Amino acid sequence: MSTPPPLPSASDWDVPSTRITALALAACNAAFWIYTFPFIYAHADPKGTGFDMLPVMPFTIIFFALTFPAAAKAIGGRGLGVALGLVLGATALNTIIFLALLSSYAAASR
């Protein structure tokens, strides 16, 4: 009876192009997270109570829950498929929340 061939040590996702893509998207998400602070501050009420800066919180949660672990996995070079999934999910969530924020700012300026 012949033995089956050994399993590969890495998955098909562990290739340099996946690593570069995950790192590039993580860097873009980090830059976007930093950009949201001055953007939201510019649209805040100067005489407000400070709750105008509250929309920064979902972006911060997305950064620390999805983008940062994805960047750590991509830098380490292990679990690149998971890293790519996390960073794509972070990109989608950032887009959805930012578009909702833009629509609320547009409705408030009417």
mmCIF file of N, CA and C in Angstrom:
data_model
loop_
_atom_site.group_PDB
_atom_site.id
_atom_site.type_symbol
_atom_site.label_atom_id
_atom_site.label_comp_id
_atom_site.label_asym_id
_atom_site.label_seq_id
_atom_site.Cartn_x
_atom_site.Cartn_y
_atom_site.Cartn_z
ATOM 1 N N MET A 1 0.842 -1.164 0.000
ATOM 2 C CA MET A 1 0.000 0.000 0.000
ATOM 3 C C MET A 1 0.894 1.236 0.000
ATOM 4 N N SER A 2 0.602 2.171 -0.873
ATOM 5 C CA SER A 2 1.434 3.366 -0.970
ATOM 6 C C SER A 2 0.913 4.442 -0.022
ATOM 7 N N THR A 3 1.816 5.259 0.430
ATOM 8 C CA THR A 3 1.429 6.344 1.331
ATOM 9 C C THR A 3 1.099 7.586 0.504
ATOM 10 N N PRO A 4 0.163 8.397 0.982
ATOM 11 C CA PRO A 4 -0.181 9.615 0.249
ATOM 12 C C PRO A 4 0.979 10.619 0.315
ATOM 13 N N PRO A 5 1.008 11.532 -0.634
ATOM 14 C CA PRO A 5 2.087 12.531 -0.599
ATOM 15 C C PRO A 5 1.924 13.441 0.620
ATOM 16 N N PRO A 6 3.007 13.975 1.115
ATOM 17 C CA PRO A 6 2.910 14.849 2.301
ATOM 18 C C PRO A 6 2.183 16.139 1.956
ATOM 19 N N LEU A 7 1.504 16.669 2.965
ATOM 20 C CA LEU A 7 0.794 17.930 2.788
ATOM 21 C C LEU A 7 1.792 19.083 2.703
ATOM 22 N N PRO A 8 1.471 20.093 1.903
ATOM 23 C CA PRO A 8 2.385 21.245 1.846
ATOM 24 C C PRO A 8 2.395 21.979 3.183
ATOM 25 N N SER A 9 3.526 22.612 3.469
ATOM 26 C CA SER A 9 3.670 23.278 4.766
ATOM 27 C C SER A 9 2.919 24.608 4.832
ATOM 28 N N ALA A 10 2.568 25.166 3.696
ATOM 29 C CA ALA A 10 1.863 26.450 3.664
ATOM 30 C C ALA A 10 0.650 26.333 2.757
ATOM 31 N N SER A 11 -0.293 27.244 2.940
ATOM 32 C CA SER A 11 -1.483 27.222 2.101
ATOM 33 C C SER A 11 -1.204 27.904 0.773
ATOM 34 N N ASP A 12 -2.163 27.837 -0.113
ATOM 35 C CA ASP A 12 -2.018 28.479 -1.416
ATOM 36 C C ASP A 12 -2.065 30.002 -1.310
ATOM 37 N N TRP A 13 -2.535 30.522 -0.181
ATOM 38 C CA TRP A 13 -2.615 31.970 -0.008
ATOM 39 C C TRP A 13 -1.280 32.571 0.404
ATOM 40 N N ASP A 14 -0.367 31.757 0.889
ATOM 41 C CA ASP A 14 0.909 32.268 1.396
ATOM 42 C C ASP A 14 1.889 32.503 0.254
ATOM 43 N N VAL A 15 1.590 33.531 -0.529
ATOM 44 C CA VAL A 15 2.460 33.927 -1.638
ATOM 45 C C VAL A 15 2.792 35.416 -1.464
ATOM 46 N N PRO A 16 3.876 35.872 -2.057
ATOM 47 C CA PRO A 16 4.274 37.275 -1.870
ATOM 48 C C PRO A 16 3.222 38.285 -2.335
ATOM 49 N N SER A 17 2.486 37.984 -3.388
ATOM 50 C CA SER A 17 1.497 38.960 -3.866
ATOM 51 C C SER A 17 0.363 39.142 -2.862
ATOM 52 N N THR A 18 -0.028 38.100 -2.165
ATOM 53 C CA THR A 18 -1.056 38.225 -1.134
ATOM 54 C C THR A 18 -0.530 39.046 0.035
ATOM 55 N N ARG A 19 0.720 38.826 0.369
ATOM 56 C CA ARG A 19 1.321 39.585 1.470
ATOM 57 C C ARG A 19 1.405 41.071 1.126
ATOM 58 N N ILE A 20 1.828 41.384 -0.092
ATOM 59 C CA ILE A 20 1.938 42.782 -0.515
ATOM 60 C C ILE A 20 0.560 43.431 -0.546
ATOM 61 N N THR A 21 -0.447 42.714 -1.051
ATOM 62 C CA THR A 21 -1.802 43.254 -1.111
ATOM 63 C C THR A 21 -2.344 43.524 0.290
ATOM 64 N N ALA A 22 -2.162 42.579 1.202
ATOM 65 C CA ALA A 22 -2.654 42.759 2.569
ATOM 66 C C ALA A 22 -1.941 43.922 3.259
ATOM 67 N N LEU A 23 -0.636 44.042 3.059
ATOM 68 C CA LEU A 23 0.100 45.148 3.671
ATOM 69 C C LEU A 23 -0.304 46.494 3.074
ATOM 70 N N ALA A 24 -0.511 46.540 1.761
ATOM 71 C CA ALA A 24 -0.910 47.800 1.120
ATOM 72 C C ALA A 24 -2.297 48.230 1.581
ATOM 73 N N LEU A 25 -3.232 47.290 1.656
ATOM 74 C CA LEU A 25 -4.577 47.629 2.121
ATOM 75 C C LEU A 25 -4.577 48.015 3.593
ATOM 76 N N ALA A 26 -3.751 47.359 4.395
ATOM 77 C CA ALA A 26 -3.651 47.728 5.809
ATOM 78 C C ALA A 26 -3.073 49.136 5.957
ATOM 79 N N ALA A 27 -2.091 49.482 5.138
ATOM 80 C CA ALA A 27 -1.523 50.835 5.188
ATOM 81 C C ALA A 27 -2.559 51.869 4.752
ATOM 82 N N CYS A 28 -3.346 51.543 3.733
ATOM 83 C CA CYS A 28 -4.399 52.463 3.288
ATOM 84 C C CYS A 28 -5.467 52.634 4.361
ATOM 85 N N ASN A 29 -5.841 51.547 5.020
ATOM 86 C CA ASN A 29 -6.828 51.640 6.101
ATOM 87 C C ASN A 29 -6.275 52.432 7.279
ATOM 88 N N ALA A 30 -4.994 52.286 7.590
ATOM 89 C CA ALA A 30 -4.391 53.064 8.672
ATOM 90 C C ALA A 30 -4.364 54.552 8.321
ATOM 91 N N ALA A 31 -4.030 54.859 7.077
ATOM 92 C CA ALA A 31 -4.028 56.261 6.644
ATOM 93 C C ALA A 31 -5.443 56.836 6.668
ATOM 94 N N PHE A 32 -6.423 56.033 6.281
ATOM 95 C CA PHE A 32 -7.810 56.482 6.325
ATOM 96 C C PHE A 32 -8.257 56.726 7.757
ATOM 97 N N TRP A 33 -7.862 55.852 8.673
ATOM 98 C CA TRP A 33 -8.217 56.013 10.082
ATOM 99 C C TRP A 33 -7.657 57.330 10.617
ATOM 100 N N ILE A 34 -6.408 57.639 10.278
ATOM 101 C CA ILE A 34 -5.805 58.902 10.712
ATOM 102 C C ILE A 34 -6.519 60.086 10.062
ATOM 103 N N TYR A 35 -6.934 59.935 8.802
ATOM 104 C CA TYR A 35 -7.625 61.009 8.084
ATOM 105 C C TYR A 35 -8.983 61.333 8.702
ATOM 106 N N THR A 36 -9.655 60.350 9.286
ATOM 107 C CA THR A 36 -10.991 60.590 9.827
ATOM 108 C C THR A 36 -10.981 61.569 10.999
ATOM 109 N N PHE A 37 -9.897 61.629 11.760
ATOM 110 C CA PHE A 37 -9.844 62.544 12.901
ATOM 111 C C PHE A 37 -9.964 64.000 12.465
ATOM 112 N N PRO A 38 -9.111 64.506 11.564
ATOM 113 C CA PRO A 38 -9.290 65.911 11.156
ATOM 114 C C PRO A 38 -10.556 66.144 10.340
ATOM 115 N N PHE A 39 -11.007 65.134 9.592
ATOM 116 C CA PHE A 39 -12.224 65.295 8.804
ATOM 117 C C PHE A 39 -13.433 65.493 9.707
ATOM 118 N N ILE A 40 -13.567 64.660 10.715
ATOM 119 C CA ILE A 40 -14.710 64.771 11.620
ATOM 120 C C ILE A 40 -14.578 66.022 12.482
ATOM 121 N N TYR A 41 -13.355 66.368 12.875
ATOM 122 C CA TYR A 41 -13.158 67.584 13.662
ATOM 123 C C TYR A 41 -13.539 68.825 12.854
ATOM 124 N N ALA A 42 -13.272 68.815 11.563
ATOM 125 C CA ALA A 42 -13.627 69.961 10.714
ATOM 126 C C ALA A 42 -15.133 70.118 10.583
ATOM 127 N N HIS A 43 -15.883 69.036 10.734
ATOM 128 C CA HIS A 43 -17.341 69.103 10.618
ATOM 129 C C HIS A 43 -18.039 69.155 11.970
ATOM 130 N N ALA A 44 -17.275 69.219 13.050
ATOM 131 C CA ALA A 44 -17.860 69.255 14.395
ATOM 132 C C ALA A 44 -18.342 70.663 14.719
ATOM 133 N N ASP A 45 -19.329 70.728 15.592
ATOM 134 C CA ASP A 45 -19.856 72.006 16.061
ATOM 135 C C ASP A 45 -18.861 72.604 17.052
ATOM 136 N N PRO A 46 -18.365 73.830 16.793
ATOM 137 C CA PRO A 46 -17.367 74.394 17.704
ATOM 138 C C PRO A 46 -17.905 74.652 19.110
ATOM 139 N N LYS A 47 -19.207 74.833 19.248
ATOM 140 C CA LYS A 47 -19.795 75.052 20.568
ATOM 141 C C LYS A 47 -20.504 73.800 21.082
ATOM 142 N N GLY A 48 -20.154 72.658 20.515
ATOM 143 C CA GLY A 48 -20.805 71.412 20.888
ATOM 144 C C GLY A 48 -20.285 70.856 22.206
ATOM 145 N N THR A 49 -20.815 69.716 22.571
ATOM 146 C CA THR A 49 -20.459 69.083 23.839
ATOM 147 C C THR A 49 -19.307 68.097 23.699
ATOM 148 N N GLY A 50 -18.824 67.884 22.504
ATOM 149 C CA GLY A 50 -17.760 66.912 22.288
ATOM 150 C C GLY A 50 -18.264 65.619 21.683
ATOM 151 N N PHE A 51 -19.575 65.452 21.698
ATOM 152 C CA PHE A 51 -20.134 64.245 21.110
ATOM 153 C C PHE A 51 -20.070 64.264 19.589
ATOM 154 N N ASP A 52 -19.670 65.394 19.004
ATOM 155 C CA ASP A 52 -19.508 65.452 17.560
ATOM 156 C C ASP A 52 -18.318 64.611 17.098
ATOM 157 N N MET A 53 -17.401 64.304 18.008
ATOM 158 C CA MET A 53 -16.252 63.463 17.674
ATOM 159 C C MET A 53 -16.544 61.980 17.879
ATOM 160 N N LEU A 54 -17.750 61.649 18.277
ATOM 161 C CA LEU A 54 -18.115 60.261 18.521
ATOM 162 C C LEU A 54 -18.028 59.366 17.287
ATOM 163 N N PRO A 55 -18.258 59.860 16.051
ATOM 164 C CA PRO A 55 -18.119 58.972 14.892
ATOM 165 C C PRO A 55 -16.708 58.425 14.679
ATOM 166 N N VAL A 56 -15.728 58.921 15.393
ATOM 167 C CA VAL A 56 -14.375 58.378 15.283
ATOM 168 C C VAL A 56 -14.308 56.980 15.901
ATOM 169 N N MET A 57 -15.180 56.704 16.858
ATOM 170 C CA MET A 57 -15.129 55.440 17.589
ATOM 171 C C MET A 57 -15.287 54.203 16.702
ATOM 172 N N PRO A 58 -16.266 54.139 15.774
ATOM 173 C CA PRO A 58 -16.353 52.935 14.939
ATOM 174 C C PRO A 58 -15.118 52.724 14.070
ATOM 175 N N PHE A 59 -14.536 53.803 13.587
ATOM 176 C CA PHE A 59 -13.329 53.675 12.777
ATOM 177 C C PHE A 59 -12.161 53.162 13.614
ATOM 178 N N THR A 60 -12.095 53.585 14.874
ATOM 179 C CA THR A 60 -11.039 53.121 15.764
ATOM 180 C C THR A 60 -11.222 51.643 16.094
ATOM 181 N N ILE A 61 -12.460 51.232 16.322
ATOM 182 C CA ILE A 61 -12.730 49.821 16.610
ATOM 183 C C ILE A 61 -12.367 48.960 15.401
ATOM 184 N N ILE A 62 -12.732 49.405 14.218
ATOM 185 C CA ILE A 62 -12.392 48.660 12.999
ATOM 186 C C ILE A 62 -10.880 48.570 12.847
ATOM 187 N N PHE A 63 -10.185 49.663 13.138
ATOM 188 C CA PHE A 63 -8.727 49.634 12.994
ATOM 189 C C PHE A 63 -8.101 48.614 13.932
ATOM 190 N N PHE A 64 -8.479 48.661 15.223
ATOM 191 C CA PHE A 64 -7.826 47.781 16.190
ATOM 192 C C PHE A 64 -8.350 46.348 16.152
ATOM 193 N N ALA A 65 -9.560 46.127 15.654
ATOM 194 C CA ALA A 65 -10.109 44.766 15.617
ATOM 195 C C ALA A 65 -9.813 44.043 14.304
ATOM 196 N N LEU A 66 -9.651 44.774 13.206
ATOM 197 C CA LEU A 66 -9.460 44.125 11.906
ATOM 198 C C LEU A 66 -8.150 44.508 11.223
ATOM 199 N N THR A 67 -7.883 45.805 11.115
ATOM 200 C CA THR A 67 -6.726 46.243 10.343
ATOM 201 C C THR A 67 -5.410 45.912 11.043
ATOM 202 N N PHE A 68 -5.312 46.199 12.320
ATOM 203 C CA PHE A 68 -4.067 45.942 13.039
ATOM 204 C C PHE A 68 -3.702 44.456 13.087
ATOM 205 N N PRO A 69 -4.654 43.547 13.400
ATOM 206 C CA PRO A 69 -4.296 42.126 13.349
ATOM 207 C C PRO A 69 -3.930 41.653 11.943
ATOM 208 N N ALA A 70 -4.598 42.206 10.926
ATOM 209 C CA ALA A 70 -4.255 41.828 9.558
ATOM 210 C C ALA A 70 -2.845 42.273 9.212
ATOM 211 N N ALA A 71 -2.473 43.478 9.630
ATOM 212 C CA ALA A 71 -1.113 43.957 9.366
ATOM 213 C C ALA A 71 -0.086 43.110 10.116
ATOM 214 N N ALA A 72 -0.407 42.724 11.334
ATOM 215 C CA ALA A 72 0.515 41.894 12.106
ATOM 216 C C ALA A 72 0.697 40.525 11.458
ATOM 217 N N LYS A 73 -0.393 39.938 10.960
ATOM 218 C CA LYS A 73 -0.291 38.657 10.269
ATOM 219 C C LYS A 73 0.496 38.788 8.973
ATOM 220 N N ALA A 74 0.269 39.862 8.248
ATOM 221 C CA ALA A 74 0.966 40.054 6.975
ATOM 222 C C ALA A 74 2.447 40.312 7.191
ATOM 223 N N ILE A 75 2.790 41.054 8.232
ATOM 224 C CA ILE A 75 4.201 41.292 8.523
ATOM 225 C C ILE A 75 4.880 39.994 8.933
ATOM 226 N N GLY A 76 4.183 39.186 9.716
ATOM 227 C CA GLY A 76 4.733 37.905 10.140
ATOM 228 C C GLY A 76 4.814 36.878 9.028
ATOM 229 N N GLY A 77 3.990 37.048 8.000
ATOM 230 C CA GLY A 77 4.036 36.133 6.867
ATOM 231 C C GLY A 77 3.264 34.842 7.054
ATOM 232 N N ARG A 78 2.488 34.726 8.094
ATOM 233 C CA ARG A 78 1.698 33.514 8.338
ATOM 234 C C ARG A 78 0.224 33.883 8.327
ATOM 235 N N GLY A 79 -0.598 33.016 7.787
ATOM 236 C CA GLY A 79 -2.038 33.272 7.753
ATOM 237 C C GLY A 79 -2.403 34.419 6.837
ATOM 238 N N LEU A 80 -1.818 34.452 5.659
ATOM 239 C CA LEU A 80 -2.045 35.581 4.765
ATOM 240 C C LEU A 80 -3.458 35.609 4.204
ATOM 241 N N GLY A 81 -4.084 34.459 4.040
ATOM 242 C CA GLY A 81 -5.475 34.433 3.594
ATOM 243 C C GLY A 81 -6.395 35.071 4.613
ATOM 244 N N VAL A 82 -6.154 34.785 5.877
ATOM 245 C CA VAL A 82 -6.930 35.397 6.955
ATOM 246 C C VAL A 82 -6.658 36.900 7.012
ATOM 247 N N ALA A 83 -5.401 37.282 6.852
ATOM 248 C CA ALA A 83 -5.038 38.704 6.873
ATOM 249 C C ALA A 83 -5.726 39.451 5.742
ATOM 250 N N LEU A 84 -5.745 38.849 4.558
ATOM 251 C CA LEU A 84 -6.399 39.497 3.429
ATOM 252 C C LEU A 84 -7.902 39.616 3.667
ATOM 253 N N GLY A 85 -8.512 38.588 4.238
ATOM 254 C CA GLY A 85 -9.944 38.644 4.557
ATOM 255 C C GLY A 85 -10.255 39.717 5.589
ATOM 256 N N LEU A 86 -9.407 39.823 6.615
ATOM 257 C CA LEU A 86 -9.620 40.843 7.645
ATOM 258 C C LEU A 86 -9.503 42.247 7.077
ATOM 259 N N VAL A 87 -8.493 42.472 6.255
ATOM 260 C CA VAL A 87 -8.281 43.822 5.739
ATOM 261 C C VAL A 87 -9.338 44.177 4.692
ATOM 262 N N LEU A 88 -9.822 43.213 3.945
ATOM 263 C CA LEU A 88 -10.924 43.488 3.009
ATOM 264 C C LEU A 88 -12.211 43.795 3.765
ATOM 265 N N GLY A 89 -12.453 43.070 4.856
ATOM 266 C CA GLY A 89 -13.610 43.369 5.701
ATOM 267 C C GLY A 89 -13.515 44.748 6.328
ATOM 268 N N ALA A 90 -12.320 45.124 6.772
ATOM 269 C CA ALA A 90 -12.123 46.460 7.337
ATOM 270 C C ALA A 90 -12.368 47.537 6.293
ATOM 271 N N THR A 91 -11.918 47.296 5.070
ATOM 272 C CA THR A 91 -12.136 48.264 3.993
ATOM 273 C C THR A 91 -13.624 48.430 3.701
ATOM 274 N N ALA A 92 -14.341 47.322 3.648
ATOM 275 C CA ALA A 92 -15.776 47.388 3.383
ATOM 276 C C ALA A 92 -16.516 48.115 4.507
ATOM 277 N N LEU A 93 -16.198 47.792 5.754
ATOM 278 C CA LEU A 93 -16.862 48.452 6.882
ATOM 279 C C LEU A 93 -16.535 49.941 6.937
ATOM 280 N N ASN A 94 -15.274 50.301 6.695
ATOM 281 C CA ASN A 94 -14.905 51.715 6.671
ATOM 282 C C ASN A 94 -15.678 52.461 5.591
ATOM 283 N N THR A 95 -15.825 51.847 4.434
ATOM 284 C CA THR A 95 -16.555 52.483 3.339
ATOM 285 C C THR A 95 -18.024 52.687 3.700
ATOM 286 N N ILE A 96 -18.652 51.680 4.245
ATOM 287 C CA ILE A 96 -20.071 51.761 4.602
ATOM 288 C C ILE A 96 -20.305 52.844 5.658
ATOM 289 N N ILE A 97 -19.484 52.848 6.694
ATOM 290 C CA ILE A 97 -19.671 53.812 7.774
ATOM 291 C C ILE A 97 -19.346 55.225 7.305
ATOM 292 N N PHE A 98 -18.308 55.386 6.493
ATOM 293 C CA PHE A 98 -17.961 56.715 6.016
ATOM 294 C C PHE A 98 -19.032 57.278 5.091
ATOM 295 N N LEU A 99 -19.616 56.448 4.234
ATOM 296 C CA LEU A 99 -20.699 56.928 3.368
ATOM 297 C C LEU A 99 -21.928 57.322 4.182
ATOM 298 N N ALA A 100 -22.230 56.580 5.244
ATOM 299 C CA ALA A 100 -23.333 56.956 6.126
ATOM 300 C C ALA A 100 -23.034 58.271 6.841
ATOM 301 N N LEU A 101 -21.786 58.458 7.234
ATOM 302 C CA LEU A 101 -21.387 59.704 7.875
ATOM 303 C C LEU A 101 -21.500 60.881 6.917
ATOM 304 N N LEU A 102 -21.080 60.687 5.675
ATOM 305 C CA LEU A 102 -21.211 61.745 4.668
ATOM 306 C C LEU A 102 -22.668 62.119 4.413
ATOM 307 N N SER A 103 -23.527 61.116 4.371
ATOM 308 C CA SER A 103 -24.950 61.413 4.137
ATOM 309 C C SER A 103 -25.553 62.158 5.336
ATOM 310 N N SER A 104 -25.117 61.851 6.537
ATOM 311 C CA SER A 104 -25.640 62.586 7.700
ATOM 312 C C SER A 104 -25.124 64.028 7.706
ATOM 313 N N TYR A 105 -23.882 64.244 7.276
ATOM 314 C CA TYR A 105 -23.373 65.614 7.179
ATOM 315 C C TYR A 105 -24.095 66.382 6.087
ATOM 316 N N ALA A 106 -24.414 65.725 4.982
ATOM 317 C CA ALA A 106 -25.138 66.395 3.904
ATOM 318 C C ALA A 106 -26.554 66.744 4.327
ATOM 319 N N ALA A 107 -27.198 65.857 5.082
ATOM 320 C CA ALA A 107 -28.558 66.126 5.553
ATOM 321 C C ALA A 107 -28.560 67.252 6.587
ATOM 322 N N ALA A 108 -27.506 67.357 7.387
ATOM 323 C CA ALA A 108 -27.449 68.390 8.414
ATOM 324 C C ALA A 108 -27.176 69.777 7.824
ATOM 325 N N SER A 109 -26.561 69.814 6.658
ATOM 326 C CA SER A 109 -26.226 71.115 6.068
ATOM 327 C C SER A 109 -27.351 71.705 5.224
ATOM 328 N N ARG A 110 -28.426 70.973 5.069
ATOM 329 C CA ARG A 110 -29.557 71.498 4.280
ATOM 330 C C ARG A 110 -30.358 72.492 5.033
#
